[in-house]
mmCIF file of C-alpha atoms in Angstrom:
data_model
loop_
_atom_site.group_PDB
_atom_site.id
_atom_site.type_symbol
_atom_site.label_atom_id
_atom_site.label_comp_id
_atom_site.label_asym_id
_atom_site.label_seq_id
_atom_site.Cartn_x
_atom_site.Cartn_y
_atom_site.Cartn_z
ATOM 1 C CA UNK Q 784 93.122 117.765 79.580
ATOM 2 C CA UNK Q 785 92.204 120.274 82.159
ATOM 3 C CA UNK Q 786 95.012 121.832 84.072
ATOM 4 C CA UNK Q 787 95.083 120.753 87.776
ATOM 5 C CA UNK Q 788 96.140 122.250 91.214
ATOM 6 C CA UNK Q 789 95.628 121.013 94.533
ATOM 7 C CA UNK Q 790 94.048 123.639 96.722
ATOM 8 C CA UNK Q 791 92.356 122.202 99.793
ATOM 9 C CA UNK Q 792 89.652 124.887 101.232
ATOM 10 C CA UNK Q 793 90.925 125.832 104.824
ATOM 11 C CA UNK Q 794 87.504 125.061 106.155
ATOM 12 C CA UNK Q 795 88.241 121.537 105.607
ATOM 13 C CA UNK Q 796 92.035 121.428 107.331
ATOM 14 C CA UNK Q 797 90.067 123.270 110.339
ATOM 15 C CA UNK Q 798 87.582 120.430 110.168
ATOM 16 C CA UNK Q 799 90.132 117.724 110.365
ATOM 17 C CA UNK Q 800 91.883 119.403 113.408
ATOM 18 C CA UNK Q 801 88.516 119.926 115.121
ATOM 19 C CA UNK Q 802 87.910 116.292 114.470
ATOM 20 C CA UNK Q 803 91.388 115.081 115.906
ATOM 21 C CA UNK Q 804 91.064 117.042 118.975
ATOM 22 C CA UNK Q 805 87.548 115.544 119.802
ATOM 23 C CA UNK Q 806 88.403 112.251 119.101
ATOM 24 C CA UNK Q 807 86.703 109.417 121.141
ATOM 25 C CA UNK Q 808 89.238 107.049 122.048
ATOM 26 C CA UNK Q 809 88.995 103.348 122.666
ATOM 27 C CA UNK Q 810 90.415 101.234 125.450
ATOM 28 C CA UNK Q 811 93.316 98.695 125.258
ATOM 29 C CA UNK Q 812 94.323 95.643 126.736
ATOM 30 C CA UNK Q 813 97.865 96.187 128.664
ATOM 31 C CA UNK Q 814 100.776 94.773 126.816
ATOM 32 C CA UNK Q 815 99.820 93.643 123.604
ATOM 33 C CA UNK Q 816 101.933 96.017 121.461
ATOM 34 C CA UNK Q 817 101.190 95.655 117.973
ATOM 35 C CA UNK Q 818 99.905 92.161 118.062
ATOM 36 C CA UNK Q 819 96.246 93.269 117.994
ATOM 37 C CA UNK Q 820 96.705 96.414 116.050
ATOM 38 C CA UNK Q 821 98.107 99.997 116.359
ATOM 39 C CA UNK Q 822 98.821 100.828 119.912
ATOM 40 C CA UNK Q 823 96.717 103.287 121.753
ATOM 41 C CA UNK Q 824 99.651 105.490 123.010
ATOM 42 C CA UNK Q 825 101.662 105.479 119.677
ATOM 43 C CA UNK Q 826 98.593 106.531 117.779
ATOM 44 C CA UNK Q 827 97.431 109.186 120.370
ATOM 45 C CA UNK Q 828 100.978 110.653 119.953
ATOM 46 C CA UNK Q 829 100.918 110.428 115.706
ATOM 47 C CA UNK Q 830 97.204 111.976 115.789
ATOM 48 C CA UNK Q 831 98.413 114.937 118.041
ATOM 49 C CA UNK Q 832 101.428 115.455 115.636
ATOM 50 C CA UNK Q 833 99.142 115.364 112.584
ATOM 51 C CA UNK Q 834 96.835 118.069 114.455
ATOM 52 C CA UNK Q 835 99.495 120.373 115.648
ATOM 53 C CA UNK Q 836 102.647 120.014 113.745
ATOM 54 C CA UNK Q 837 101.960 118.637 110.258
ATOM 55 C CA UNK Q 838 101.747 121.014 107.451
ATOM 56 C CA UNK Q 839 99.384 120.390 105.067
ATOM 57 C CA UNK Q 840 100.289 123.450 103.216
ATOM 58 C CA UNK Q 841 104.022 122.529 102.672
ATOM 59 C CA UNK Q 842 102.890 119.125 101.384
ATOM 60 C CA UNK Q 843 100.499 120.815 98.840
ATOM 61 C CA UNK Q 844 103.025 123.309 97.679
ATOM 62 C CA UNK Q 845 105.613 120.173 97.193
ATOM 63 C CA UNK Q 846 102.911 118.498 95.081
ATOM 64 C CA UNK Q 847 101.885 121.680 93.180
ATOM 65 C CA UNK Q 848 105.868 122.237 92.058
ATOM 66 C CA UNK Q 849 104.745 119.307 89.528
ATOM 67 C CA UNK Q 850 102.772 119.785 86.570
ATOM 68 C CA UNK Q 851 99.173 118.032 87.091
ATOM 69 C CA UNK Q 852 96.109 117.448 84.938
ATOM 70 C CA UNK Q 853 92.728 115.780 85.032
ATOM 71 C CA UNK Q 854 91.295 114.224 81.809
ATOM 72 C CA UNK Q 855 87.888 112.075 81.757
ATOM 73 C CA UNK Q 856 88.665 108.472 80.420
ATOM 74 C CA UNK Q 857 85.940 106.008 80.235
ATOM 75 C CA UNK Q 858 83.944 107.706 82.802
ATOM 76 C CA UNK Q 859 86.446 108.349 85.428
ATOM 77 C CA UNK Q 860 88.136 111.953 86.158
ATOM 78 C CA UNK Q 861 91.954 110.546 85.872
ATOM 79 C CA UNK Q 862 94.458 113.086 87.829
ATOM 80 C CA UNK Q 863 98.086 112.647 86.959
ATOM 81 C CA UNK Q 864 101.333 114.315 87.358
ATOM 82 C CA UNK Q 865 103.326 114.730 84.152
ATOM 83 C CA UNK Q 866 107.020 115.640 84.690
ATOM 84 C CA UNK Q 867 109.043 115.956 81.379
ATOM 85 C CA UNK Q 868 112.767 115.475 81.620
ATOM 86 C CA UNK Q 869 114.976 118.373 80.466
ATOM 87 C CA UNK Q 870 116.648 115.436 78.363
ATOM 88 C CA UNK Q 871 114.806 115.376 74.785
ATOM 89 C CA UNK Q 872 115.392 111.464 74.200
ATOM 90 C CA UNK Q 873 114.183 110.580 77.617
ATOM 91 C CA UNK Q 874 112.368 107.239 78.255
ATOM 92 C CA UNK Q 875 108.697 107.776 78.832
ATOM 93 C CA UNK Q 876 107.774 105.741 82.056
ATOM 94 C CA UNK Q 877 104.298 105.704 83.643
ATOM 95 C CA UNK Q 878 104.353 104.926 87.560
ATOM 96 C CA UNK Q 879 101.553 103.385 89.333
ATOM 97 C CA UNK Q 880 101.067 103.341 93.087
ATOM 98 C CA UNK Q 881 99.215 101.006 94.960
ATOM 99 C CA UNK Q 882 97.108 100.722 98.194
ATOM 100 C CA UNK Q 883 97.207 102.467 100.936
ATOM 101 C CA UNK Q 884 99.524 104.764 98.758
ATOM 102 C CA UNK Q 885 99.032 107.802 96.580
ATOM 103 C CA UNK Q 886 101.066 109.776 93.925
ATOM 104 C CA UNK Q 887 102.933 111.272 96.974
ATOM 105 C CA UNK Q 888 104.737 107.720 97.085
ATOM 106 C CA UNK Q 889 106.990 108.838 94.305
ATOM 107 C CA UNK Q 890 108.019 112.666 95.677
ATOM 108 C CA UNK Q 891 111.796 111.472 96.306
ATOM 109 C CA UNK Q 892 112.166 109.971 93.153
ATOM 110 C CA UNK Q 893 110.707 112.215 90.610
ATOM 111 C CA UNK Q 894 113.743 114.446 90.573
ATOM 112 C CA UNK Q 895 116.657 111.685 90.043
ATOM 113 C CA UNK Q 896 114.769 110.117 87.474
ATOM 114 C CA UNK Q 897 113.537 113.089 85.419
ATOM 115 C CA UNK Q 898 117.038 114.927 85.642
ATOM 116 C CA UNK Q 899 119.808 112.672 86.615
ATOM 117 C CA UNK Q 900 122.540 115.204 85.508
ATOM 118 C CA UNK Q 901 121.452 117.353 88.335
ATOM 119 C CA UNK Q 902 121.266 114.628 90.698
ATOM 120 C CA UNK Q 903 125.084 113.445 89.827
ATOM 121 C CA UNK Q 904 123.882 110.930 87.381
ATOM 122 C CA UNK Q 905 123.751 110.577 83.657
ATOM 123 C CA UNK Q 906 121.397 112.152 81.513
ATOM 124 C CA UNK Q 907 121.249 108.839 79.538
ATOM 125 C CA UNK Q 908 119.122 107.506 82.319
ATOM 126 C CA UNK Q 909 116.296 110.299 82.443
ATOM 127 C CA UNK Q 910 112.766 109.401 82.113
ATOM 128 C CA UNK Q 911 109.585 111.462 81.297
ATOM 129 C CA UNK Q 912 107.252 110.723 84.089
ATOM 130 C CA UNK Q 913 103.565 110.115 84.187
ATOM 131 C CA UNK Q 914 102.462 109.558 87.631
ATOM 132 C CA UNK Q 915 98.578 108.698 87.694
ATOM 133 C CA UNK Q 916 95.965 108.412 90.629
ATOM 134 C CA UNK Q 917 94.210 105.157 90.230
ATOM 135 C CA UNK Q 918 90.294 105.923 89.787
ATOM 136 C CA UNK Q 919 89.156 105.951 93.212
ATOM 137 C CA UNK Q 920 92.030 107.057 94.762
ATOM 138 C CA UNK Q 921 92.920 110.722 95.939
ATOM 139 C CA UNK Q 922 92.282 112.998 93.283
ATOM 140 C CA UNK Q 923 91.081 110.632 90.787
ATOM 141 C CA UNK Q 924 88.127 109.635 93.198
ATOM 142 C CA UNK Q 925 85.681 108.717 93.669
ATOM 143 C CA UNK Q 926 84.438 106.623 90.693
ATOM 144 C CA UNK Q 927 80.721 106.723 89.938
ATOM 145 C CA UNK Q 928 80.373 103.055 88.790
ATOM 146 C CA UNK Q 929 81.344 99.536 89.283
ATOM 147 C CA UNK Q 930 83.555 97.553 86.854
ATOM 148 C CA UNK Q 931 86.925 99.279 87.636
ATOM 149 C CA UNK Q 932 89.042 96.068 87.645
ATOM 150 C CA UNK Q 933 93.211 95.774 86.518
ATOM 151 C CA UNK Q 934 92.339 95.397 83.052
ATOM 152 C CA UNK Q 935 89.889 98.235 82.684
ATOM 153 C CA UNK Q 936 92.452 100.713 84.783
ATOM 154 C CA UNK Q 937 95.212 99.249 82.566
ATOM 155 C CA UNK Q 938 93.479 100.437 79.315
ATOM 156 C CA UNK Q 939 92.390 103.496 80.959
ATOM 157 C CA UNK Q 940 96.610 104.195 81.175
ATOM 158 C CA UNK Q 941 96.938 102.871 77.647
ATOM 159 C CA UNK Q 942 94.404 105.801 76.701
ATOM 160 C CA UNK Q 943 96.142 108.401 78.842
ATOM 161 C CA UNK Q 944 99.559 108.004 77.298
ATOM 162 C CA UNK Q 945 98.072 107.985 74.070
ATOM 163 C CA UNK Q 946 96.530 111.535 74.936
ATOM 164 C CA UNK Q 947 99.855 112.566 76.027
ATOM 165 C CA UNK Q 948 101.441 111.771 72.789
ATOM 166 C CA UNK Q 949 103.713 108.752 74.053
ATOM 167 C CA UNK Q 950 103.550 105.890 71.406
ATOM 168 C CA UNK Q 951 106.349 103.969 73.343
ATOM 169 C CA UNK Q 952 106.884 103.748 77.076
ATOM 170 C CA UNK Q 953 107.745 101.788 79.891
ATOM 171 C CA UNK Q 954 105.660 100.983 83.030
ATOM 172 C CA UNK Q 955 106.322 100.646 86.832
ATOM 173 C CA UNK Q 956 104.233 99.628 89.850
ATOM 174 C CA UNK Q 957 104.096 98.055 93.230
ATOM 175 C CA UNK Q 958 101.087 96.379 95.001
ATOM 176 C CA UNK Q 959 98.063 96.921 92.925
ATOM 177 C CA UNK Q 960 100.301 99.499 90.715
ATOM 178 C CA UNK Q 961 102.194 95.750 89.556
ATOM 179 C CA UNK Q 962 99.143 94.408 89.262
ATOM 180 C CA UNK Q 963 97.905 97.075 86.512
ATOM 181 C CA UNK Q 964 101.220 97.490 84.835
ATOM 182 C CA UNK Q 965 101.253 93.865 84.196
ATOM 183 C CA UNK Q 966 98.392 93.390 82.076
ATOM 184 C CA UNK Q 967 98.854 96.661 80.621
ATOM 185 C CA UNK Q 968 101.565 95.437 79.007
ATOM 186 C CA UNK Q 969 100.231 92.001 78.126
ATOM 187 C CA UNK Q 970 97.510 93.803 76.233
ATOM 188 C CA UNK Q 971 99.632 96.584 74.772
ATOM 189 C CA UNK Q 972 102.969 95.210 73.644
ATOM 190 C CA UNK Q 973 103.144 97.315 70.756
ATOM 191 C CA UNK Q 974 103.182 100.313 73.153
ATOM 192 C CA UNK Q 975 104.837 98.855 76.392
ATOM 193 C CA UNK Q 976 108.735 98.475 75.821
ATOM 194 C CA UNK Q 977 109.017 96.681 79.045
ATOM 195 C CA UNK Q 978 107.495 96.407 82.770
ATOM 196 C CA UNK Q 979 109.010 96.733 86.031
ATOM 197 C CA UNK Q 980 107.580 95.879 89.271
ATOM 198 C CA UNK Q 981 108.704 95.813 92.886
ATOM 199 C CA UNK Q 982 106.180 93.520 93.922
ATOM 200 C CA UNK Q 983 105.400 89.915 92.701
ATOM 201 C CA UNK Q 984 103.335 87.440 93.871
ATOM 202 C CA UNK Q 985 104.155 83.633 92.951
ATOM 203 C CA UNK Q 986 102.142 81.111 94.434
ATOM 204 C CA UNK Q 987 102.950 77.216 93.796
ATOM 205 C CA UNK Q 988 101.027 75.706 91.392
ATOM 206 C CA UNK Q 989 99.368 72.931 93.429
ATOM 207 C CA UNK Q 990 102.003 70.201 92.456
ATOM 208 C CA UNK Q 991 103.443 68.647 95.484
ATOM 209 C CA UNK Q 992 106.781 67.900 93.529
ATOM 210 C CA UNK Q 993 107.555 71.560 92.896
ATOM 211 C CA UNK Q 994 108.137 72.150 96.709
ATOM 212 C CA UNK Q 995 110.448 68.993 97.384
ATOM 213 C CA UNK Q 996 113.650 70.630 96.817
ATOM 214 C CA UNK Q 997 113.030 74.518 97.194
ATOM 215 C CA UNK Q 998 115.745 76.232 99.264
ATOM 216 C CA UNK Q 999 115.920 77.409 102.730
ATOM 217 C CA UNK Q 1000 115.112 80.879 101.589
ATOM 218 C CA UNK Q 1001 112.390 79.868 99.270
ATOM 219 C CA UNK Q 1002 110.669 77.832 101.692
ATOM 220 C CA UNK Q 1003 110.913 80.838 104.188
ATOM 221 C CA UNK Q 1004 109.225 82.803 101.319
ATOM 222 C CA UNK Q 1005 106.256 80.233 101.120
ATOM 223 C CA UNK Q 1006 106.191 80.880 104.750
ATOM 224 C CA UNK Q 1007 105.642 84.470 104.552
ATOM 225 C CA UNK Q 1008 102.997 84.160 101.806
ATOM 226 C CA UNK Q 1009 101.281 81.938 104.259
ATOM 227 C CA UNK Q 1010 101.720 84.323 107.224
ATOM 228 C CA UNK Q 1011 100.602 87.058 105.323
ATOM 229 C CA UNK Q 1012 97.228 85.199 104.232
ATOM 230 C CA UNK Q 1013 96.409 83.820 107.835
ATOM 231 C CA UNK Q 1014 97.193 86.815 109.697
ATOM 232 C CA UNK Q 1015 97.964 90.143 107.890
ATOM 233 C CA UNK Q 1016 95.275 89.819 104.930
ATOM 234 C CA UNK Q 1017 92.202 90.702 106.879
ATOM 235 C CA UNK Q 1018 92.023 94.433 105.298
ATOM 236 C CA UNK Q 1019 91.794 92.777 102.307
ATOM 237 C CA UNK Q 1020 89.030 90.245 103.340
ATOM 238 C CA UNK Q 1021 87.022 93.289 104.252
ATOM 239 C CA UNK Q 1022 87.890 95.763 101.499
ATOM 240 C CA UNK Q 1023 86.847 92.811 99.041
ATOM 241 C CA UNK Q 1024 83.473 92.160 100.570
ATOM 242 C CA UNK Q 1025 82.419 94.936 102.515
ATOM 243 C CA UNK Q 1026 83.864 98.391 101.489
ATOM 244 C CA UNK Q 1027 80.700 100.303 101.811
ATOM 245 C CA UNK Q 1028 80.543 99.241 105.478
ATOM 246 C CA UNK Q 1029 84.313 100.121 106.287
ATOM 247 C CA UNK Q 1030 83.855 103.763 104.271
ATOM 248 C CA UNK Q 1031 81.675 105.020 107.280
ATOM 249 C CA UNK Q 1032 83.981 104.952 109.918
ATOM 250 C CA UNK Q 1033 87.156 105.950 107.972
ATOM 251 C CA UNK Q 1034 85.333 108.800 105.879
ATOM 252 C CA UNK Q 1035 83.729 110.006 109.521
ATOM 253 C CA UNK Q 1036 87.118 109.602 111.683
ATOM 254 C CA UNK Q 1037 90.496 110.902 110.833
ATOM 255 C CA UNK Q 1038 92.030 108.696 113.638
ATOM 256 C CA UNK Q 1039 90.207 105.756 111.905
ATOM 257 C CA UNK Q 1040 91.501 106.694 108.576
ATOM 258 C CA UNK Q 1041 94.928 107.151 110.162
ATOM 259 C CA UNK Q 1042 94.914 103.759 111.962
ATOM 260 C CA UNK Q 1043 93.827 101.837 108.781
ATOM 261 C CA UNK Q 1044 96.681 103.200 106.731
ATOM 262 C CA UNK Q 1045 99.695 103.357 109.396
ATOM 263 C CA UNK Q 1046 99.291 99.866 110.831
ATOM 264 C CA UNK Q 1047 100.381 98.688 106.758
ATOM 265 C CA UNK Q 1048 103.410 101.192 107.019
ATOM 266 C CA UNK Q 1049 104.077 99.122 110.118
ATOM 267 C CA UNK Q 1050 103.829 96.068 108.906
ATOM 268 C CA UNK Q 1051 105.054 95.817 105.371
ATOM 269 C CA UNK Q 1052 108.273 98.126 105.716
ATOM 270 C CA UNK Q 1053 111.324 97.658 106.855
ATOM 271 C CA UNK Q 1054 110.780 99.344 110.240
ATOM 272 C CA UNK Q 1055 111.980 97.858 113.692
ATOM 273 C CA UNK Q 1056 109.509 99.283 116.063
ATOM 274 C CA UNK Q 1057 107.607 102.102 114.280
ATOM 275 C CA UNK Q 1058 106.391 103.149 110.644
ATOM 276 C CA UNK Q 1059 108.673 106.024 110.730
ATOM 277 C CA UNK Q 1060 111.760 103.723 111.165
ATOM 278 C CA UNK Q 1061 111.153 103.151 107.353
ATOM 279 C CA UNK Q 1062 109.308 106.478 106.163
ATOM 280 C CA UNK Q 1063 109.504 109.950 106.944
ATOM 281 C CA UNK Q 1064 106.894 110.697 109.281
ATOM 282 C CA UNK Q 1065 105.526 114.047 107.441
ATOM 283 C CA UNK Q 1066 105.685 111.999 103.962
ATOM 284 C CA UNK Q 1067 103.639 109.156 105.667
ATOM 285 C CA UNK Q 1068 100.779 111.742 106.948
ATOM 286 C CA UNK Q 1069 100.553 113.338 103.488
ATOM 287 C CA UNK Q 1070 99.624 110.065 102.077
ATOM 288 C CA UNK Q 1071 97.013 109.568 104.770
ATOM 289 C CA UNK Q 1072 96.119 113.274 104.322
ATOM 290 C CA UNK Q 1073 95.253 112.737 101.014
ATOM 291 C CA UNK Q 1074 93.031 110.059 101.612
ATOM 292 C CA UNK Q 1075 91.129 112.165 104.339
ATOM 293 C CA UNK Q 1076 90.658 114.903 102.370
ATOM 294 C CA UNK Q 1077 89.207 113.511 98.902
ATOM 295 C CA UNK Q 1078 87.041 111.158 101.195
ATOM 296 C CA UNK Q 1079 88.210 107.981 98.958
ATOM 297 C CA UNK Q 1080 88.568 105.445 101.783
ATOM 298 C CA UNK Q 1081 85.611 103.473 100.603
ATOM 299 C CA UNK Q 1082 86.438 104.266 96.590
ATOM 300 C CA UNK Q 1083 89.867 103.211 97.074
ATOM 301 C CA UNK Q 1084 88.932 99.797 98.449
ATOM 302 C CA UNK Q 1085 86.259 99.017 95.620
ATOM 303 C CA UNK Q 1086 89.264 97.760 93.258
ATOM 304 C CA UNK Q 1087 89.452 94.748 95.841
ATOM 305 C CA UNK Q 1088 85.888 93.788 95.192
ATOM 306 C CA UNK Q 1089 86.448 93.890 91.061
ATOM 307 C CA UNK Q 1090 89.305 91.842 91.480
ATOM 308 C CA UNK Q 1091 88.817 89.417 94.298
ATOM 309 C CA UNK Q 1092 89.171 86.503 92.238
ATOM 310 C CA UNK Q 1093 92.734 87.429 91.879
ATOM 311 C CA UNK Q 1094 93.819 88.114 95.548
ATOM 312 C CA UNK Q 1095 96.026 85.663 97.543
ATOM 313 C CA UNK Q 1096 92.848 84.899 99.668
ATOM 314 C CA UNK Q 1097 90.592 83.839 96.836
ATOM 315 C CA UNK Q 1098 88.589 80.696 97.533
ATOM 316 C CA UNK Q 1099 89.858 79.186 94.447
ATOM 317 C CA UNK Q 1100 92.858 79.453 92.651
ATOM 318 C CA UNK Q 1101 93.761 83.078 91.078
ATOM 319 C CA UNK Q 1102 93.459 82.883 87.005
ATOM 320 C CA UNK Q 1103 97.077 82.665 85.332
ATOM 321 C CA UNK Q 1104 98.446 85.991 84.462
ATOM 322 C CA UNK Q 1105 98.035 87.169 81.212
ATOM 323 C CA UNK Q 1106 100.828 86.149 78.440
ATOM 324 C CA UNK Q 1107 103.517 88.631 78.531
ATOM 325 C CA UNK Q 1108 105.691 89.393 75.574
ATOM 326 C CA UNK Q 1109 107.671 92.316 76.607
ATOM 327 C CA UNK Q 1110 110.568 92.508 79.343
ATOM 328 C CA UNK Q 1111 110.019 92.296 82.830
ATOM 329 C CA UNK Q 1112 112.324 93.251 85.628
ATOM 330 C CA UNK Q 1113 111.781 92.304 89.164
ATOM 331 C CA UNK Q 1114 113.164 94.233 92.309
ATOM 332 C CA UNK Q 1115 113.031 92.262 95.584
ATOM 333 C CA UNK Q 1116 112.751 94.688 98.852
ATOM 334 C CA UNK Q 1117 113.480 92.013 101.761
ATOM 335 C CA UNK Q 1118 110.225 93.377 104.084
ATOM 336 C CA UNK Q 1119 107.787 93.514 101.568
ATOM 337 C CA UNK Q 1120 104.259 91.862 102.181
ATOM 338 C CA UNK Q 1121 105.359 88.637 100.118
ATOM 339 C CA UNK Q 1122 108.790 87.884 98.185
ATOM 340 C CA UNK Q 1123 108.705 86.170 94.893
ATOM 341 C CA UNK Q 1124 110.144 82.698 94.374
ATOM 342 C CA UNK Q 1125 112.296 83.028 91.313
ATOM 343 C CA UNK Q 1126 111.710 79.792 89.902
ATOM 344 C CA UNK Q 1127 107.948 80.089 90.364
ATOM 345 C CA UNK Q 1128 108.315 83.524 88.720
ATOM 346 C CA UNK Q 1129 110.196 82.143 85.664
ATOM 347 C CA UNK Q 1130 107.553 79.763 85.195
ATOM 348 C CA UNK Q 1131 104.670 81.966 85.212
ATOM 349 C CA UNK Q 1132 106.783 84.895 82.842
ATOM 350 C CA UNK Q 1133 109.389 83.586 80.414
ATOM 351 C CA UNK Q 1134 110.988 87.004 79.622
ATOM 352 C CA UNK Q 1135 112.387 88.161 83.008
ATOM 353 C CA UNK Q 1136 115.665 89.922 81.862
ATOM 354 C CA UNK Q 1137 116.182 91.799 85.358
ATOM 355 C CA UNK Q 1138 116.104 90.687 88.729
ATOM 356 C CA UNK Q 1139 117.203 92.416 91.793
ATOM 357 C CA UNK Q 1140 117.699 91.196 95.456
ATOM 358 C CA UNK Q 1141 118.355 94.126 97.923
ATOM 359 C CA UNK Q 1142 119.369 93.794 101.458
ATOM 360 C CA UNK Q 1143 116.830 96.544 102.845
ATOM 361 C CA UNK Q 1144 113.693 97.938 102.233
ATOM 362 C CA UNK Q 1145 110.190 97.158 101.850
ATOM 363 C CA UNK Q 1146 106.756 97.597 100.293
ATOM 364 C CA UNK Q 1147 106.649 101.187 99.806
ATOM 365 C CA UNK Q 1148 110.057 101.209 97.750
ATOM 366 C CA UNK Q 1149 110.093 104.601 96.761
ATOM 367 C CA UNK Q 1150 109.763 106.016 99.910
ATOM 368 C CA UNK Q 1151 111.722 103.720 101.782
ATOM 369 C CA UNK Q 1152 114.556 103.523 99.657
ATOM 370 C CA UNK Q 1153 114.421 105.990 96.797
ATOM 371 C CA UNK Q 1154 118.395 105.578 95.689
ATOM 372 C CA UNK Q 1155 117.672 101.969 95.341
ATOM 373 C CA UNK Q 1156 114.694 102.204 93.674
ATOM 374 C CA UNK Q 1157 115.723 104.642 91.342
ATOM 375 C CA UNK Q 1158 119.070 102.758 90.624
ATOM 376 C CA UNK Q 1159 117.070 99.733 89.765
ATOM 377 C CA UNK Q 1160 114.944 101.461 87.400
ATOM 378 C CA UNK Q 1161 117.893 103.176 85.759
ATOM 379 C CA UNK Q 1162 119.212 99.463 85.605
ATOM 380 C CA UNK Q 1163 116.565 98.137 84.045
ATOM 381 C CA UNK Q 1164 115.919 100.636 81.163
ATOM 382 C CA UNK Q 1165 119.714 100.092 80.325
ATOM 383 C CA UNK Q 1166 118.458 96.251 79.355
ATOM 384 C CA UNK Q 1167 115.981 97.739 77.119
ATOM 385 C CA UNK Q 1168 118.380 99.777 74.797
ATOM 386 C CA UNK Q 1169 118.579 96.333 72.748
ATOM 387 C CA UNK Q 1170 115.079 96.815 71.515
ATOM 388 C CA UNK Q 1171 115.980 100.459 69.796
ATOM 389 C CA UNK Q 1172 117.506 103.514 70.322
ATOM 390 C CA UNK Q 1173 116.483 106.099 72.734
ATOM 391 C CA UNK Q 1174 114.197 108.072 70.791
ATOM 392 C CA UNK Q 1175 112.543 104.811 69.019
ATOM 393 C CA UNK Q 1176 111.889 103.957 72.407
ATOM 394 C CA UNK Q 1177 110.306 107.339 73.733
ATOM 395 C CA UNK Q 1178 109.075 108.199 70.149
ATOM 396 C CA UNK Q 1179 107.067 111.084 70.952
#
């Protein structure tokens, strides 16, 4: 374990500003809005804000308020935040981000999760937090070899928690973070006391009869999944086949990197017109800036190649999930990419002990609705108390 502190050289920030100031802008067809990608007028304004008004040093200082380290696991240099609760019997919790996210997704929830008393809550709901950057992402990147699929990352997380001294812990994730947390729990049930996800893909099994009596709500969810595959999954197809080619443009052009990420925050969040309707502009730019400064656009996309057979756009039916014997909690935010159908979820996972449906929020739940995210995690953790005492669960 090596202590880590983010300290970006000033010349890299100067280079970013120079590149933004000298962007070569494309043309745009009239009156197409967001239907063909990020609008030119919007992106120009956002890029200029990034260049002139956004303060990376403030974001850097905010991240550095939390203890960080790196450690070499299976050939990857894994970066992580490790924030201990003042409550000695707090439940250890492993939080995993997704794409195009980072550890910055969780900045607004670290305080309430680790120190609920200081935020008007009950100390019994406290967590010790471990928040790693996925290999290839941000300060864990880039990776130096192929083969980093979900199971390999999950095993790296198990090793990380072991090195930190946590014998028993819970896991949470959305997006790719969910697809890492589920196999982690399946492969290490003796350590993972429960897993909570805020994204769950539940495709039908191919039998037409199971679609016959679906409610209108569930039919709409199937339609939403079909719309995602048909209209919104182009990024996934490209990243799962030619991430290296894509990486040249995103690593050389900050505006290219900005557009690639900000489009997803527009399409996957509870935003009426622009991403800032759902997430704070500076926090969004912190997320983008981490990708830019670490030059991990390409390496972060490699996981899509390694897991292509499991993606919704796979040419063949994705494999069944690993058998899960630990309690599962599911939080459904209505503006996520895809929404789970509970009947299908219960067919795949027989141990769902917690299911929440919210009226607002989207894919980046910890950024969009931190209060709902925190509350749901606390509620799920309370269901785990039947497994043993708090100290037995945390067991450090």
